[in-house]
mmCIF file of C-alpha atoms in Angstrom:
data_model
loop_
_atom_site.group_PDB
_atom_site.id
_atom_site.type_symbol
_atom_site.label_atom_id
_atom_site.label_comp_id
_atom_site.label_asym_id
_atom_site.label_seq_id
_atom_site.Cartn_x
_atom_site.Cartn_y
_atom_site.Cartn_z
ATOM 1 C CA UNK A 1 198.032 113.362 203.913
ATOM 2 C CA UNK A 2 198.494 111.055 206.868
ATOM 3 C CA UNK A 3 196.033 108.181 206.690
ATOM 4 C CA UNK A 4 194.539 107.491 210.112
ATOM 5 C CA UNK A 5 193.759 103.790 209.890
ATOM 6 C CA UNK A 6 192.147 103.696 213.325
ATOM 7 C CA UNK A 7 189.673 106.450 212.393
ATOM 8 C CA UNK A 8 188.864 104.659 209.125
ATOM 9 C CA UNK A 9 188.313 101.349 210.937
ATOM 10 C CA UNK A 10 186.139 103.010 213.573
ATOM 11 C CA UNK A 11 184.012 104.536 210.799
ATOM 12 C CA UNK A 12 183.760 101.195 208.979
ATOM 13 C CA UNK A 13 182.540 99.423 212.089
ATOM 14 C CA UNK A 14 180.065 102.190 212.906
ATOM 15 C CA UNK A 15 178.431 102.169 209.458
ATOM 16 C CA UNK A 16 178.979 98.583 208.260
ATOM 17 C CA UNK A 17 175.420 97.558 209.088
ATOM 18 C CA UNK A 18 173.795 100.951 208.587
ATOM 19 C CA UNK A 19 174.048 103.979 206.332
ATOM 20 C CA UNK A 20 175.588 107.356 207.056
ATOM 21 C CA UNK A 21 172.798 109.845 206.220
ATOM 22 C CA UNK A 22 175.392 112.294 204.865
ATOM 23 C CA UNK A 23 175.860 110.003 201.839
ATOM 24 C CA UNK A 24 173.434 108.584 199.312
ATOM 25 C CA UNK A 25 172.966 104.798 199.434
ATOM 26 C CA UNK A 26 173.575 103.290 195.985
ATOM 27 C CA UNK A 27 172.374 99.804 196.960
ATOM 28 C CA UNK A 28 169.520 99.590 194.477
ATOM 29 C CA UNK A 29 171.372 101.127 191.535
ATOM 30 C CA UNK A 30 174.588 99.200 191.093
ATOM 31 C CA UNK A 31 175.775 98.637 194.651
ATOM 32 C CA UNK A 32 177.139 100.625 197.560
ATOM 33 C CA UNK A 33 180.401 98.794 198.270
ATOM 34 C CA UNK A 34 182.822 101.306 196.768
ATOM 35 C CA UNK A 35 180.867 104.270 198.099
ATOM 36 C CA UNK A 36 181.261 102.744 201.573
ATOM 37 C CA UNK A 37 185.005 102.053 201.206
ATOM 38 C CA UNK A 38 185.510 105.595 199.877
ATOM 39 C CA UNK A 39 183.702 106.922 202.942
ATOM 40 C CA UNK A 40 186.024 104.880 205.176
ATOM 41 C CA UNK A 41 189.142 106.319 203.535
ATOM 42 C CA UNK A 42 187.729 109.833 203.767
ATOM 43 C CA UNK A 43 186.948 109.290 207.468
ATOM 44 C CA UNK A 44 190.590 108.256 207.849
ATOM 45 C CA UNK A 45 191.736 111.649 206.600
ATOM 46 C CA UNK A 46 192.098 111.049 202.870
ATOM 47 C CA UNK A 47 191.201 114.307 201.171
ATOM 48 C CA UNK A 48 188.787 114.482 198.275
ATOM 49 C CA UNK A 49 190.164 115.624 194.927
ATOM 50 C CA UNK A 50 187.536 117.749 193.191
ATOM 51 C CA UNK A 51 188.178 117.178 189.500
ATOM 52 C CA UNK A 52 186.770 114.784 186.902
ATOM 53 C CA UNK A 53 189.731 112.402 187.180
ATOM 54 C CA UNK A 54 189.791 112.826 190.958
ATOM 55 C CA UNK A 55 188.042 111.197 193.872
ATOM 56 C CA UNK A 56 185.150 113.080 195.470
ATOM 57 C CA UNK A 57 181.533 113.073 196.597
ATOM 58 C CA UNK A 58 179.310 116.124 196.974
ATOM 59 C CA UNK A 59 175.937 114.569 196.160
ATOM 60 C CA UNK A 60 174.538 111.647 194.166
ATOM 61 C CA UNK A 61 174.673 113.839 191.045
ATOM 62 C CA UNK A 62 178.078 115.352 191.849
ATOM 63 C CA UNK A 63 180.663 112.654 192.440
ATOM 64 C CA UNK A 64 183.625 111.216 190.621
ATOM 65 C CA UNK A 65 183.355 107.793 188.963
ATOM 66 C CA UNK A 66 186.123 106.638 191.307
ATOM 67 C CA UNK A 67 184.024 107.362 194.417
ATOM 68 C CA UNK A 68 181.415 104.707 193.596
ATOM 69 C CA UNK A 69 182.714 102.553 190.719
ATOM 70 C CA UNK A 70 184.831 99.532 191.668
ATOM 71 C CA UNK A 71 187.158 99.526 188.653
ATOM 72 C CA UNK A 72 187.406 103.333 188.544
ATOM 73 C CA UNK A 73 188.301 103.350 192.261
ATOM 74 C CA UNK A 74 190.872 100.563 191.906
ATOM 75 C CA UNK A 75 192.496 102.287 188.921
ATOM 76 C CA UNK A 76 192.502 105.612 190.764
ATOM 77 C CA UNK A 77 194.188 104.172 193.859
ATOM 78 C CA UNK A 78 196.832 102.347 191.838
ATOM 79 C CA UNK A 79 197.776 105.400 189.775
ATOM 80 C CA UNK A 80 201.155 106.808 190.888
ATOM 81 C CA UNK A 81 199.930 110.428 190.838
ATOM 82 C CA UNK A 82 196.986 110.013 193.221
ATOM 83 C CA UNK A 83 196.351 110.627 196.858
ATOM 84 C CA UNK A 84 195.070 108.498 198.476
ATOM 85 C CA UNK A 85 197.323 105.978 196.814
ATOM 86 C CA UNK A 86 197.519 102.222 197.061
ATOM 87 C CA UNK A 87 199.841 99.465 195.934
ATOM 88 C CA UNK A 88 199.110 95.801 195.257
ATOM 89 C CA UNK A 89 200.679 93.642 197.954
ATOM 90 C CA UNK A 90 200.806 90.046 199.101
ATOM 91 C CA UNK A 91 198.441 88.838 201.793
ATOM 92 C CA UNK A 92 201.134 88.957 204.473
ATOM 93 C CA UNK A 93 201.716 92.658 203.780
ATOM 94 C CA UNK A 94 198.112 93.695 204.477
ATOM 95 C CA UNK A 95 197.166 95.661 207.571
ATOM 96 C CA UNK A 96 193.784 96.787 208.872
ATOM 97 C CA UNK A 97 192.581 99.802 206.907
ATOM 98 C CA UNK A 98 193.631 98.296 203.559
ATOM 99 C CA UNK A 99 191.282 97.226 200.754
ATOM 100 C CA UNK A 100 190.459 94.064 198.829
ATOM 101 C CA UNK A 101 188.992 94.101 195.321
ATOM 102 C CA UNK A 102 187.193 90.958 194.129
ATOM 103 C CA UNK A 103 187.194 89.824 190.503
ATOM 104 C CA UNK A 104 185.199 87.338 188.454
ATOM 105 C CA UNK A 105 188.175 86.871 186.121
ATOM 106 C CA UNK A 106 187.031 89.558 183.668
ATOM 107 C CA UNK A 107 186.448 92.583 185.859
ATOM 108 C CA UNK A 108 186.619 93.768 189.447
ATOM 109 C CA UNK A 109 183.132 93.872 190.918
ATOM 110 C CA UNK A 110 183.357 94.306 194.708
ATOM 111 C CA UNK A 111 185.313 96.422 197.220
ATOM 112 C CA UNK A 112 185.962 95.308 200.808
ATOM 113 C CA UNK A 113 187.498 97.269 203.697
ATOM 114 C CA UNK A 114 189.820 95.325 206.024
ATOM 115 C CA UNK A 115 188.694 95.907 209.618
ATOM 116 C CA UNK A 116 191.002 93.498 211.415
ATOM 117 C CA UNK A 117 193.483 90.667 210.987
ATOM 118 C CA UNK A 118 193.614 88.044 213.731
ATOM 119 C CA UNK A 119 195.220 84.598 213.813
ATOM 120 C CA UNK A 120 196.137 84.999 210.129
ATOM 121 C CA UNK A 121 192.470 85.580 209.250
ATOM 122 C CA UNK A 122 191.314 88.710 207.425
ATOM 123 C CA UNK A 123 188.024 90.317 208.465
ATOM 124 C CA UNK A 124 186.205 92.947 206.442
ATOM 125 C CA UNK A 125 183.428 95.497 206.617
ATOM 126 C CA UNK A 126 181.366 96.072 203.492
ATOM 127 C CA UNK A 127 178.159 97.358 201.947
ATOM 128 C CA UNK A 128 175.898 95.979 199.221
ATOM 129 C CA UNK A 129 175.925 92.827 201.323
ATOM 130 C CA UNK A 130 176.257 94.509 204.717
ATOM 131 C CA UNK A 131 179.144 92.972 206.635
ATOM 132 C CA UNK A 132 180.739 93.745 209.991
ATOM 133 C CA UNK A 133 184.023 91.908 210.591
ATOM 134 C CA UNK A 134 183.105 89.164 208.118
ATOM 135 C CA UNK A 135 185.814 86.583 207.449
ATOM 136 C CA UNK A 136 187.280 87.180 203.991
ATOM 137 C CA UNK A 137 187.429 83.405 203.410
ATOM 138 C CA UNK A 138 183.620 83.330 203.200
ATOM 139 C CA UNK A 139 183.597 85.332 199.935
ATOM 140 C CA UNK A 140 183.382 83.289 196.738
ATOM 141 C CA UNK A 141 185.347 84.898 193.903
ATOM 142 C CA UNK A 142 187.679 84.026 191.067
ATOM 143 C CA UNK A 143 190.553 86.404 191.895
ATOM 144 C CA UNK A 144 191.362 89.402 194.052
ATOM 145 C CA UNK A 145 193.771 92.273 194.571
ATOM 146 C CA UNK A 146 195.070 93.138 198.010
ATOM 147 C CA UNK A 147 195.718 96.893 198.068
ATOM 148 C CA UNK A 148 197.743 98.565 200.806
ATOM 149 C CA UNK A 149 196.870 102.222 201.324
ATOM 150 C CA UNK A 150 200.054 104.245 201.657
ATOM 151 C CA UNK A 151 200.247 106.496 204.699
#
């Protein structure tokens, strides 16, 4: 798999403030943030893995926990056997098309897609609280993981 960051970013910007009708919106039943970030990665060429421990979406009733669940998705990406695969990095190693997971100190609860980095500022697109190029510094959280998606 070759991750096309530009395609993923284009998708994120297109659907940051709206919903792609090809996917269910989970906003009223736990949040749509990870569903949205999964869609971005898929739009960037990351292939779905159709097995219980994989990463896929067919319908609201047929999806992996990692497609929509923040901690499941984070754990999936950080597993060495997965594709797409991510690694935890420092802020200076992030590039557009990477992901940020927010934590309250006990669990990870929100997924953000990095849409651009300018003048040392990180901007994200997200769902649940719809955001288009929102400055990461405006999010209040206890801790975070910066995750670089490997190409």
